[in-house]
Structure formats: structure tokens, C-alpha cells
Tab-separated table of C-alpha atoms and ligand atoms in Angstrom:
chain	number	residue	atom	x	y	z
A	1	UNK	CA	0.000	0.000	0.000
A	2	UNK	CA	1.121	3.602	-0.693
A	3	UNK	CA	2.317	5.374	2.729
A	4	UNK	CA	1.313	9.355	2.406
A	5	UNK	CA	3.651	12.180	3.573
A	6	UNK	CA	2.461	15.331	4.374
A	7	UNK	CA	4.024	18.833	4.040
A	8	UNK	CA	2.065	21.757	5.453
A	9	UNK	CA	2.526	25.006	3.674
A	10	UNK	CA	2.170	27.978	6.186
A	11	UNK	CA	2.354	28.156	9.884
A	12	UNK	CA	0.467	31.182	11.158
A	13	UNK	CA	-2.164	30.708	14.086
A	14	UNK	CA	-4.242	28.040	12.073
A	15	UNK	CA	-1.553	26.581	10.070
A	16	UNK	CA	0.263	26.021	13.269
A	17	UNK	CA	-2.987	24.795	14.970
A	18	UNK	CA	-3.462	22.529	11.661
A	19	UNK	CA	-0.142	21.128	11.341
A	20	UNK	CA	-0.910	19.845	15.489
A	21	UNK	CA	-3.924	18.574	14.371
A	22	UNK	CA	-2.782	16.680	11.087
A	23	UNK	CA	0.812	14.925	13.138
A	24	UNK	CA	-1.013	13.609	15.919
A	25	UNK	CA	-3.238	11.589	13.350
A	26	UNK	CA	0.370	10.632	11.198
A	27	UNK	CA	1.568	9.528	14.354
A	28	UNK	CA	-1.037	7.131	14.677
A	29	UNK	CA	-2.187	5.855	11.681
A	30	UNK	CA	0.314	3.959	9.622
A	31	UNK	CA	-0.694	4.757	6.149
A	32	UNK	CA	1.495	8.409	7.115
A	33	UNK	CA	4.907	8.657	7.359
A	34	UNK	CA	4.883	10.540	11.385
A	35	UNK	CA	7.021	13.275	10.340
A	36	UNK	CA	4.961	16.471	9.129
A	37	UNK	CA	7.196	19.162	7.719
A	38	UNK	CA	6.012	22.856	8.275
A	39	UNK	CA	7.215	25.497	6.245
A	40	UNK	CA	7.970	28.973	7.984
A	41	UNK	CA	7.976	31.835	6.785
A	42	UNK	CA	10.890	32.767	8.423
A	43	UNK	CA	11.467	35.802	10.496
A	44	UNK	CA	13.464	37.161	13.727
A	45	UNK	CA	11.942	37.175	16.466
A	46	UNK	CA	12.698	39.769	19.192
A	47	UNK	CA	15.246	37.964	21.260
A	48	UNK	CA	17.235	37.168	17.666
A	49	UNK	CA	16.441	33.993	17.204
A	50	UNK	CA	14.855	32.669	13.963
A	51	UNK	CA	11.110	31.449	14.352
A	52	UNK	CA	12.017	27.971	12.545
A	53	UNK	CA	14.820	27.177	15.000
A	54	UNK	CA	12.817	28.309	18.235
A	55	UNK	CA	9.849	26.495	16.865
A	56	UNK	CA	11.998	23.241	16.601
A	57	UNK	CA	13.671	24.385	19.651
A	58	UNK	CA	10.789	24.610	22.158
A	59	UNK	CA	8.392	22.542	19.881
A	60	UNK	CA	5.996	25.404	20.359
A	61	UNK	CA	5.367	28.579	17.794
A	62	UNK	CA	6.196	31.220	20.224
A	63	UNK	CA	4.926	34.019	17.563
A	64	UNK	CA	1.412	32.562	16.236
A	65	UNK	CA	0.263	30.296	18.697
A	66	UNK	CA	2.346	30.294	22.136
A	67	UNK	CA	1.992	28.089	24.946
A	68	UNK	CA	0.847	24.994	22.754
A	69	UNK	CA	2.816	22.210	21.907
A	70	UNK	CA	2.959	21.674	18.504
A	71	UNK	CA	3.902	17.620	18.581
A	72	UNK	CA	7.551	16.350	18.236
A	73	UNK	CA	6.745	15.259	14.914
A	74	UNK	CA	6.459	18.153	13.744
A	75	UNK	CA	9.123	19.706	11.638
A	76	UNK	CA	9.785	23.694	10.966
A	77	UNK	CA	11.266	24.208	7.988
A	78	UNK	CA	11.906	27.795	6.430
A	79	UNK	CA	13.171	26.069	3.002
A	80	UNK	CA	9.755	25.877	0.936
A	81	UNK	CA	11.611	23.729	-1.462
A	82	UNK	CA	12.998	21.446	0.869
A	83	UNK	CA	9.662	21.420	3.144
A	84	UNK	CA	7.874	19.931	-0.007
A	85	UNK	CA	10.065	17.835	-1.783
A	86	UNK	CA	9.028	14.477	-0.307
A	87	UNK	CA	5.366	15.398	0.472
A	88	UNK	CA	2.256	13.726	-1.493
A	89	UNK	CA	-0.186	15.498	0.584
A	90	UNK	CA	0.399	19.143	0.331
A	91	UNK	CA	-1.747	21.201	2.977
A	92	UNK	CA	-2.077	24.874	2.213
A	93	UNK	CA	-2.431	27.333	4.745
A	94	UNK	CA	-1.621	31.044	4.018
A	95	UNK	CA	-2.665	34.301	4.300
A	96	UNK	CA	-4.460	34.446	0.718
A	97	UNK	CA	-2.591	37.629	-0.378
A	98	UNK	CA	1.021	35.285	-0.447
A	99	UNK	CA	-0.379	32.129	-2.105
A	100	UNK	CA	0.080	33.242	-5.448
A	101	UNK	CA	3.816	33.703	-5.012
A	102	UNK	CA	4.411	30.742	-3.136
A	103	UNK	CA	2.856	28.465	-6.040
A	104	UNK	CA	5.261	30.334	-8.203
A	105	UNK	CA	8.077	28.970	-6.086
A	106	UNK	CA	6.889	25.549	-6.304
A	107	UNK	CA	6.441	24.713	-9.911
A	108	UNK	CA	8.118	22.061	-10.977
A	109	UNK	CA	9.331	20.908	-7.553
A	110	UNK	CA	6.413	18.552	-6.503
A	111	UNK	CA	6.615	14.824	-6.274
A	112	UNK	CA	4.801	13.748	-9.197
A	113	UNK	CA	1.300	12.541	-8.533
A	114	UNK	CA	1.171	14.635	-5.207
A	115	UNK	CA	-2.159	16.265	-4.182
A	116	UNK	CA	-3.248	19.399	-2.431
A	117	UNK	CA	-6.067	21.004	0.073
A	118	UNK	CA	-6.395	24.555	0.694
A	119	UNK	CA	-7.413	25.615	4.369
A	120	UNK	CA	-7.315	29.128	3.010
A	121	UNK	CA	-10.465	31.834	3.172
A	122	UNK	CA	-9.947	33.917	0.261
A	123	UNK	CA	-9.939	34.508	-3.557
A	124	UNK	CA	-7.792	36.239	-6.074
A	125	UNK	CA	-9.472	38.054	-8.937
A	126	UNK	CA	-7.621	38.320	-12.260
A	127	UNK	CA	-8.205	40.333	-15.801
A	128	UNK	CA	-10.384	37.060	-16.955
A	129	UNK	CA	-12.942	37.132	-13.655
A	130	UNK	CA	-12.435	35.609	-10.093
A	131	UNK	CA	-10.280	32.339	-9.412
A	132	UNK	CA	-10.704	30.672	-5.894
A	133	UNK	CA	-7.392	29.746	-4.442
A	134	UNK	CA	-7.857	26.340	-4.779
A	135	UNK	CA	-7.933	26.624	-8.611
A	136	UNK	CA	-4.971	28.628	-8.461
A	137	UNK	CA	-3.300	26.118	-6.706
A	138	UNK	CA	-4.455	23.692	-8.824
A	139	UNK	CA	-3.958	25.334	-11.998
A	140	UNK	CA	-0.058	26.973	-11.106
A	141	UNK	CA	1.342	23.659	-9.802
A	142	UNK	CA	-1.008	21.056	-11.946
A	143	UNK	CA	-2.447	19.209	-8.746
A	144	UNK	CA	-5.637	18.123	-7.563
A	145	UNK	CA	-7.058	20.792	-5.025
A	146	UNK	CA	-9.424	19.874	-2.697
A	147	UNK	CA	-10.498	22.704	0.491
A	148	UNK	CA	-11.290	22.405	3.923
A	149	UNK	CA	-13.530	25.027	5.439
A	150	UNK	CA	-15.420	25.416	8.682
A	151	UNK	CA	-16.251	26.685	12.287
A	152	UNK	CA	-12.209	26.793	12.891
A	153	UNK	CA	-11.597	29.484	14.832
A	154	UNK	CA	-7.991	27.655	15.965
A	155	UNK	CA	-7.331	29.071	19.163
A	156	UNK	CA	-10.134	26.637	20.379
A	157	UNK	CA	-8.756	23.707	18.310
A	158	UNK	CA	-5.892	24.071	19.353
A	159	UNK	CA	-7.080	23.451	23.110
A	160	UNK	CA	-8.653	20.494	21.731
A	161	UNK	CA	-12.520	21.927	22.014
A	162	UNK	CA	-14.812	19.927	19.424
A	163	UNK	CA	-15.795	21.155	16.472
A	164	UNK	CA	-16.699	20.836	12.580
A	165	UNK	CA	-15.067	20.951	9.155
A	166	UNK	CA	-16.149	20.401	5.803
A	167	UNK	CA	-13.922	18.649	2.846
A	168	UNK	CA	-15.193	20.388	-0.385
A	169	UNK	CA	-14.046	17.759	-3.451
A	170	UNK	CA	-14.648	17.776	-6.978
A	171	UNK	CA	-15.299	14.305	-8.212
A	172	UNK	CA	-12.410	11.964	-6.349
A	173	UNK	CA	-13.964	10.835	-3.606
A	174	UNK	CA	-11.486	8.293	-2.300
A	175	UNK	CA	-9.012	11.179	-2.241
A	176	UNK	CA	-11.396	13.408	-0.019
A	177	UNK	CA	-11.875	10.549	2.496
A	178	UNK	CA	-7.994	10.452	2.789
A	179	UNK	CA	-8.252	14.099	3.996
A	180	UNK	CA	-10.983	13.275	6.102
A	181	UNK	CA	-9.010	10.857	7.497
A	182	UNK	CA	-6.184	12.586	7.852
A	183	UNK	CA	-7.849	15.925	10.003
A	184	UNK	CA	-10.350	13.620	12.283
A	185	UNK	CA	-10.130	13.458	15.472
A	186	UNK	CA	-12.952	12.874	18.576
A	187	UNK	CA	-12.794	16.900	18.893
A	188	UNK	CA	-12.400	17.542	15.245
A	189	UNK	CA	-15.604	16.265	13.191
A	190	UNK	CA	-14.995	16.173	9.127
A	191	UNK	CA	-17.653	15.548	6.615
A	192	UNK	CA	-17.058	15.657	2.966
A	193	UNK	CA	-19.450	17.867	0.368
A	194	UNK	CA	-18.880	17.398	-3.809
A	195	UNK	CA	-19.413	21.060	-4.274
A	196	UNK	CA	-16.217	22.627	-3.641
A	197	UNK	CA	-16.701	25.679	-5.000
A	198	UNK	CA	-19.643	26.033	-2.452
A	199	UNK	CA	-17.537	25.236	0.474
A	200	UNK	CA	-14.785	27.584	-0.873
A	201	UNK	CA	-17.151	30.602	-0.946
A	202	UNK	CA	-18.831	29.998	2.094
A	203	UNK	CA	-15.130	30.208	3.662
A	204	UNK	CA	-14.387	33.198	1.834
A	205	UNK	CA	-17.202	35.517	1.732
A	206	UNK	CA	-17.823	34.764	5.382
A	207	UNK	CA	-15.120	36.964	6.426
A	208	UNK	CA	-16.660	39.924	4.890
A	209	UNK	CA	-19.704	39.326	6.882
A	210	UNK	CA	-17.872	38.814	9.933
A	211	UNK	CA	-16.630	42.608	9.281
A	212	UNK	CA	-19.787	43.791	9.056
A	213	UNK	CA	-20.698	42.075	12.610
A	214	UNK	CA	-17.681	43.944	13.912
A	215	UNK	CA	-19.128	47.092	12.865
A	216	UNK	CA	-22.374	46.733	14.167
A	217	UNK	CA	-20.300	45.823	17.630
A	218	UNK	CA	-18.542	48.730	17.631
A	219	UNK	CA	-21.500	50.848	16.612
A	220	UNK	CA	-23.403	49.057	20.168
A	221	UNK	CA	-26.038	47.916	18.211
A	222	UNK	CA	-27.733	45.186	19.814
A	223	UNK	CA	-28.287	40.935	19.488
A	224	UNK	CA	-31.391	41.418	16.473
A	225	UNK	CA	-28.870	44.042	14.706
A	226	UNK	CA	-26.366	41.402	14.370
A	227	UNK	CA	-28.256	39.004	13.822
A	228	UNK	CA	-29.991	40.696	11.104
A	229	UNK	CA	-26.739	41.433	9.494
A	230	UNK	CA	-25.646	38.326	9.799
A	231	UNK	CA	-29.160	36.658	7.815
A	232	UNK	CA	-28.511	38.731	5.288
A	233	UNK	CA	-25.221	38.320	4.887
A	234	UNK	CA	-25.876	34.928	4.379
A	235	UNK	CA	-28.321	35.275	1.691
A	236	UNK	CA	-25.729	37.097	-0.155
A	237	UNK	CA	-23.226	35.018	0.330
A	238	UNK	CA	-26.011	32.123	-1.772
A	239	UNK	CA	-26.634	34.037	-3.809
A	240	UNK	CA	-23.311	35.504	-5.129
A	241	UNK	CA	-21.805	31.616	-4.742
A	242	UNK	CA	-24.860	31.022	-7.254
A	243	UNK	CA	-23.940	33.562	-9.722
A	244	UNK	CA	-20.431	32.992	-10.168
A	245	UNK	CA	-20.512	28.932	-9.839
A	246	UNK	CA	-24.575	27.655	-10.645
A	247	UNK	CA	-23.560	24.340	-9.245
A	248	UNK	CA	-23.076	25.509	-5.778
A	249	UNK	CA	-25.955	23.704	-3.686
A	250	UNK	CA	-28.023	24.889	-1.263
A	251	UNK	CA	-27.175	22.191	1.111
A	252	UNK	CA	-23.212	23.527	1.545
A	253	UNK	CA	-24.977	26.245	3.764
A	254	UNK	CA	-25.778	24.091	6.424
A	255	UNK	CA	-22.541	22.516	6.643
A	256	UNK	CA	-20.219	23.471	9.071
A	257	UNK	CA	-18.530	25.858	6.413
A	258	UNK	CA	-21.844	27.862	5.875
A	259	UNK	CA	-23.961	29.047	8.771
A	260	UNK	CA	-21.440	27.377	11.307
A	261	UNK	CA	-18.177	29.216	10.331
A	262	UNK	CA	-20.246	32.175	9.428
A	263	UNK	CA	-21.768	32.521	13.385
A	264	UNK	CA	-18.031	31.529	15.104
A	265	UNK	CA	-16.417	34.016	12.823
A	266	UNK	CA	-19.299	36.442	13.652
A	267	UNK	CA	-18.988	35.681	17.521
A	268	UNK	CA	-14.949	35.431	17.999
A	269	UNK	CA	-13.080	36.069	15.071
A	270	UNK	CA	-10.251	38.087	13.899
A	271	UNK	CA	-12.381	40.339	11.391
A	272	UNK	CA	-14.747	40.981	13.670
A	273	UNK	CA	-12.432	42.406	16.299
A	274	UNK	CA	-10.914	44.266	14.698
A	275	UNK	CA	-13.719	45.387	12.716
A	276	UNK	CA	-15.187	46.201	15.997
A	277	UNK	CA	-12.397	48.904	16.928
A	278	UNK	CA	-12.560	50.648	13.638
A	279	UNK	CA	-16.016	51.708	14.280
A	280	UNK	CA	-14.980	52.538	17.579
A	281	UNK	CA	-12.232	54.901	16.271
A	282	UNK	CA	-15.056	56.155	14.003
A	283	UNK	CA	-13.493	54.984	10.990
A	284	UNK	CA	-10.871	57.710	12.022
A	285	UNK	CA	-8.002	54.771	11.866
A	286	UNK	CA	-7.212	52.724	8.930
A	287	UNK	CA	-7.794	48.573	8.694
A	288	UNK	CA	-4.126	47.775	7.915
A	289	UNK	CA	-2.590	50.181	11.360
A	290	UNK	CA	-5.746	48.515	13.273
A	291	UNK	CA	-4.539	44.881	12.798
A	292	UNK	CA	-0.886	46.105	12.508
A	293	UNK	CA	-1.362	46.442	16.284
A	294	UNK	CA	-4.387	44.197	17.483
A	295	UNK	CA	-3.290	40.624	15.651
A	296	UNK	CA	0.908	41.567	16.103
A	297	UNK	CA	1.747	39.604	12.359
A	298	UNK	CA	-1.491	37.593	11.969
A	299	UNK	CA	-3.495	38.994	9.117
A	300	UNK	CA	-7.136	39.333	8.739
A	301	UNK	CA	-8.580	38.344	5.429
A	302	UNK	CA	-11.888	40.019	5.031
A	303	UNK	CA	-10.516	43.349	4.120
A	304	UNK	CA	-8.933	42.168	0.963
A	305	UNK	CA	-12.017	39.727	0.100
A	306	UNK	CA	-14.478	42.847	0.148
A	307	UNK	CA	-12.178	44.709	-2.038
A	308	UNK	CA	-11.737	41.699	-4.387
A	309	UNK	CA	-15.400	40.977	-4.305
A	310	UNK	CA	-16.494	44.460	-5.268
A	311	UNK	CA	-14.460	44.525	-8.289
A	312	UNK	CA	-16.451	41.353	-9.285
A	313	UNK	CA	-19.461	42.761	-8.315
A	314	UNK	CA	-18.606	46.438	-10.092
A	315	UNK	CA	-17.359	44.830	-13.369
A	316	UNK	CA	-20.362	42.295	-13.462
A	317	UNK	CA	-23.035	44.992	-12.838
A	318	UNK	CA	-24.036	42.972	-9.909
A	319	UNK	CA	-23.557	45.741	-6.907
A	320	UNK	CA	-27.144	47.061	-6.941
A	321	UNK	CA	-28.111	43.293	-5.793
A	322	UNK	CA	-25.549	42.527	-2.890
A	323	UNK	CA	-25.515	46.252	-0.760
A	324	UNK	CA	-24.555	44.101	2.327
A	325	UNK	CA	-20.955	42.968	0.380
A	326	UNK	CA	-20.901	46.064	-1.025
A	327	UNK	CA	-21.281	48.207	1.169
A	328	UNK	CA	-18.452	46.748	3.910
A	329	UNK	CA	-15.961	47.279	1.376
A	330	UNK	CA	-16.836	51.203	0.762
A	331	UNK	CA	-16.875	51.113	4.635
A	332	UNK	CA	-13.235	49.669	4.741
A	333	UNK	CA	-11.573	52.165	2.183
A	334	UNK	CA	-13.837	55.049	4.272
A	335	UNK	CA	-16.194	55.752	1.110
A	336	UNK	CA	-18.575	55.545	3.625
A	337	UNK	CA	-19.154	55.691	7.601
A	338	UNK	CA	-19.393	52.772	9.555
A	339	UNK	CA	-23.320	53.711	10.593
A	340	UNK	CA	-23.660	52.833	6.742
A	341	UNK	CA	-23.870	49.439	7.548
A	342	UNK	CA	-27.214	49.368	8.490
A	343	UNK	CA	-28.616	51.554	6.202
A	344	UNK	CA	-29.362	49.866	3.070
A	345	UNK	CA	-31.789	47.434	4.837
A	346	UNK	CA	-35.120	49.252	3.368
A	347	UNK	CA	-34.276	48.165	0.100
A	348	UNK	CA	-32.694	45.348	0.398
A	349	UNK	CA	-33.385	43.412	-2.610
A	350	UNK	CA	-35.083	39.922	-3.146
A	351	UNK	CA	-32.236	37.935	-4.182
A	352	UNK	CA	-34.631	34.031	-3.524
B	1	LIG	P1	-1.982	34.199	10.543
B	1	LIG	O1	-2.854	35.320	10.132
B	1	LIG	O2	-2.039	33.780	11.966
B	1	LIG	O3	-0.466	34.537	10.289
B	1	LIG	C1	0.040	35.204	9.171
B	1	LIG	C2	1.057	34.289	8.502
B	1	LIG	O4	1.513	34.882	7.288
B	1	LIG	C3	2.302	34.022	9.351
B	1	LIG	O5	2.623	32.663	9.287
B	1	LIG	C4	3.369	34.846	8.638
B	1	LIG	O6	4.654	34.299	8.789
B	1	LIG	C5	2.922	34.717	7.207
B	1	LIG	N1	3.476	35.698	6.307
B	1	LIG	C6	3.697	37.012	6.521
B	1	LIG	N2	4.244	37.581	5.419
B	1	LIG	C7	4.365	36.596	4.494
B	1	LIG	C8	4.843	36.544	3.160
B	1	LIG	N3	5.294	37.628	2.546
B	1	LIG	N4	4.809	35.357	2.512
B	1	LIG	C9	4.326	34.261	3.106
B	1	LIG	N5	3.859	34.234	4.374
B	1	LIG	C10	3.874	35.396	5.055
B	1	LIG	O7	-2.252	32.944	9.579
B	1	LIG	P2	-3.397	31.812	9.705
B	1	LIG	O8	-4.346	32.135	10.818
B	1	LIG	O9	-2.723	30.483	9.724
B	1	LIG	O10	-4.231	32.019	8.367
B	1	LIG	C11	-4.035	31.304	7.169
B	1	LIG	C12	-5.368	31.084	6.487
B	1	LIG	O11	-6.188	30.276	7.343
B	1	LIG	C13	-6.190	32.356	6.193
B	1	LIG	O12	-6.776	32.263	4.921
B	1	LIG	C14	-7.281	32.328	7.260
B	1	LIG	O13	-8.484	32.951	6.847
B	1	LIG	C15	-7.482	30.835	7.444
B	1	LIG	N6	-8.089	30.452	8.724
B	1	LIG	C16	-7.650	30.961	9.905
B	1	LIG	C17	-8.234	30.548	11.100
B	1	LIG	C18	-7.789	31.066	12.438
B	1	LIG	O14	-8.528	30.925	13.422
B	1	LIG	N7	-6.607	31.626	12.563
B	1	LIG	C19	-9.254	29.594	11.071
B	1	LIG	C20	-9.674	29.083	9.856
B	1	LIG	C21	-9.089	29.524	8.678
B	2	LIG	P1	-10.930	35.195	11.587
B	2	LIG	O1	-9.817	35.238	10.568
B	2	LIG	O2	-11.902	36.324	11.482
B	2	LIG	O3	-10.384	35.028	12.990
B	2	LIG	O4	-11.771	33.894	11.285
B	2	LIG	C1	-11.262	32.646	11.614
B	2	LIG	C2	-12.029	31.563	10.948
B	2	LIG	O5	-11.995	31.446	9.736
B	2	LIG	C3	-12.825	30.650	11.790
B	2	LIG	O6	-13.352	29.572	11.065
């Protein structure tokens, strides 16, 4: 039988969470080779040390995710080439924004047959339309992509709290199950769904939602406000999935990686923090200084994805029929004042 080792590709707060996750499974299970190299993006840390060697030092990332042991099977490695070069199970996890550059890196220096899954909540949009990262991946490096989405906030993962993913696939279902097998554990719950385009949008348009929450928190608008913002966020996140892919299904939106990952983010994530103390400052300070000094190196994603979703939206003619997605994005670039994001409720349109 073929024996399956994995490389993970990023090792921020989730990738460091998911590269935990995915080497206490190798350890166990003897299709996987134990070892799980990590590639860091390197940097120096305060005291001078590089991140890789304290990481392999202390078996703990001391930047993105301190005070958790990471498993002594896992490997830091700030050599992308040399992190993948053995690896038949590639597991993305970047920021969106460097994805594109690290593919670049990595033609031509996969093991042949090797195959892929993106953990990342985000999209890229190009002269010829939109392109969801897992096609990028897919198309730069000529691999199968699969994703996995869900209610992943991985601070709690990482403290081993249960929760819920979804595997989206496209047609190779034997190769989704040997994700799924790979991420389960009794605290982390995996189902697979054949739409992955749906899964991949409900991960990535969530995030601009979750902004708009963050507003309305920092606005002190109540429970029914959010919640309110957060319905119709959701509709518009259906309906734009619809538009741009018309397989998505309506089912996706009940997985974990819809209404699950869409409430968690809403609740306790990232964008919604910081989202929270722009309208607090009034708009007065910008996104990028905000999570400069709230998330110290972690990145929020939502920002970008409302900017790269309104250019879809502008170019398509489509703005008049998603104000919610809209309008966060002419919040974000201060078009607009935060209050705004309430305001287009009366005529909201009927988007079934
Ligand atoms: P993060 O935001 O915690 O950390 C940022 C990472 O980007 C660090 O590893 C940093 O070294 C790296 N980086 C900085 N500059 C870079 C460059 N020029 N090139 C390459 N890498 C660079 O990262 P994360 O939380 O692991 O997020 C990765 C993806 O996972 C995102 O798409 C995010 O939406 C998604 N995600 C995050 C969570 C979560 O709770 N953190 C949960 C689910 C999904
Ligand atoms: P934030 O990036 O807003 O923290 O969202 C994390 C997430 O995707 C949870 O599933």
C-alpha cells in the first residue's frame, strides 16, 4: 500500500494549529509517514532567534500560537523547497494575499502525482474574472485541489474543544476521504461535500460578513442588529456563490462551512475584532494600522475579500443586488461611515 507524507505550507495561528492537528493523526495511523514538515515563513523574532529554529527548539510557535505544543513530529522548515520535496499530501495554509507567489516557487518541484487542500479563506481576482485559491493552486502547480472550510476558529482547536469541518471535493472521492481521514479526530468532526466551490465561498465571503458584525459591535447595536446582518449576509453570500458557480448547492450552507463558520467568525473572530475597533475609532483609523497592532503579524482576510469581491461585483453589474458585500468594502476604504452598515436594509433586494 502507498504510505502518504504530508508537508504543510504555512504556519500562522491556524496553520500552526493545523499542522498539530494533522501529526497527531500521522503519528497514529500507519498509512502516514509521522514526520509532518512545516514550512515557515521565516522571520526574527525579538530575542534574535529565527522562528524555525525556536519552533523546533521549544516545539511550540512562540509568535502565532504560544503556549501549545505543537507535537515532536512536527518539523519547521523555512526552506519551501525542501519542506515539499518528499510530500504527497500538500496542505495549504496562508494568508491568501502570499499564495500566489508561493505556487510560483513551487512549480516544478512537486513529487509527481502529489495532491493538495487549501485551508485558506480567500480569492484572487484576475483580468479574466475571479479564481478561488484552490484553482490557483491547482492550476499553477497542476495538482488536484481539494479545500477544507469550517467553524475553525484555531485558538479553540488548538485546546482540543470539538468542532466541525467540511472537505469540499470535486469528483475523487477516495481522495477526499484520505483528507478526512487525515484531520479527524474525537474533537475535530470532518464531513465531505462534492461542491467545492460552495464550500470555498462559504469560507471566503464569510469573512466579509464577519466585518460587518464587527461594525455593528462597535456601533453598540444590539443581538437582532447582528443578527440581522448576519441573515442577510448569508443570503448574499447564496446568492453571489450562485452567480459565479450555478452548481453551488443549497445544502453547503448548512454545513459546518456555511452558517457554522459564518456565526463563530461572527462571535470570535479576527475580522470581527478588529472590525469592531474601527467603528470605535469612528473609521478615524485605517484597517491595515488597526490589525498592525491588534493581531501583532497575523493577518485578517476580510478586508482584501471585500475589495476583491467588489471589483467582481462592479465589473459584473451585480452591486445594486448585494448592498450588504458592497457596502463593507466602501466602509473599509472610508467611502462611507461605519453607521452605513445598516442603512441599506429598506431596500434590500429579493435575491430568492
Ligand atoms: P496568521 O494570520 O495567523 O499569520 C500570518 C502568517 O503569514 C504568518 O505565518 C506569517 O509568517 C505569514 N506571512 C507574513 N508575510 C508573508 C509573506 N510575505 N509570505 C508568506 N507568508 C507570510 O495565519 P493563519 O491564521 O494560519 O491564516 C491562514 C489562512 O487560514 C487564512 O486564509 C485564514 O483565513 C485561514 N483560517 C484561519 C483561522 C484562524 O482561526 N486563525 C481559522 C480558519 C481559517
Ligand atoms: P478570523 O480570521 O476572522 O479570525 O476567522 C477565523 C475563521 O476562519 C474561523 O473559522
Amino acid at each position: 500500500h502507498a504510505k502518504y507524507r504530508v508537508a504543510v505550507i504555512g504556519s500562522g495561528n491556524w496553520g500552526s494549529v493545523a499542522s498539530r492537528l494533522i501529526a497527531s493523526n500521522t503519528a497514529k495511523l500507519p498509512s502516514f509517514y509521522d514526520e509532518v514538515r512545516m514550512w515557515v515563513f521565516e522571520e526574527i523574532l525579538p530575542t534574535g532567534k529565527k522562528l524555525s529554529e525556536s519552533i523546533n527548539e521549544q516545539n511550540e510557535n512562540c509568535k502565532y500560537l504560544p503556549g501549545i505544543k505543537l507535537g515532536k513530529n512536527v518539523i519547521a522548515d523555512p526552506d519551501l523547497e525542501s519542506a515539499v520535496k518528499d510530500a504527497n499530501m500538500l496542505v495549504f495554509v496562508t494568508p491568501h494575499q502570499f499564495v500566489e507567489g508561493i505556487c510560483k516557487k513551487l512549480v516544478g518541484k512537486l513529487r509527481p502525482g502529489a495532491e493538495a487542500i487549501s485551508l485558506i479563506k480567500g480569492m484572487e481576482v484576475k483580468m479574466e474574472g475571479p479564481c478561488m485559491i484552490s484553482k490557483l493552486i491547482a492550476d499553477t502547480l497542476g495538482v488536484n485541489c481539494c479545500v477544507l472550510m469550517g467553524a475553525n476558529i484555531a485558538n479553540e482547536i488548538a485546546v482540543e474543544e470539538f468542532s466541525e469541518a467540511t472537505i469540499g471535493y470535486r469528483k475523487d472521492k477516495e481522495v477526499a476521504n484520505r483528507w478526512a481521514q487525515l484531520f479527524t479526530t474525537p474533537y475535530f468532526l470532518v464531513s465531505i461535500a462534492e461542491d467545492i466551490e460552495g464550500v470555498e465561498l462559504c469560507g471566503t465571503l464569510k469573512n466579509i460578513v464577519a466585518i460587518a458584525a464587527g461594525l455593528v459591535d462597535g456601533l453598540d447595536m444590539g443581538n437582532n442588529t447582528k443578527a440581522a446582518i448576519m441573515r442577510i449576509g448569508l443570503r448574499e453570500m447564496r446568492a453571489f456563490s450562485k452567480l459565479l458557480f450555478p452548481s453551488v448547492r443549497d445544502n453547503t450552507f448548512f454545513e459546518s462551512c456555511g452558517v457554522a463558520d459564518l456565526i463563530t467568525t461572527c462571535l470570535g473572530g479576527r475580522n470581527r475584532r478588529v472590525a469592531e475597533a474601527f467603528a470605535r475609532n469612528g473609521g478615524k483609523r485605517s484597517f491595515d494600522d488597526l490589525e498592525a497592532e491588534m493581531l501583532r503579524g497575523q493577518k485578517l482576510q476580510g478586508v482584501s475579500t471585500a475589495r476583491e469581491v467588489y471589483e467582481v461585483l462592479t465589473y459584473r453589474g451585480w452591486q445594486e443586488l448585494f448592498p450588504l458585500l458592497s457596502t463593507v468594502h466602501e466602509i473599509c476604504i472610508g467611502q462611507l461611515p461605519p453607521t452605513s452598515i445598516v442603512e441599506y436594509s429598506e431596500h434590500t433586494p429579493n435575491l430568492s
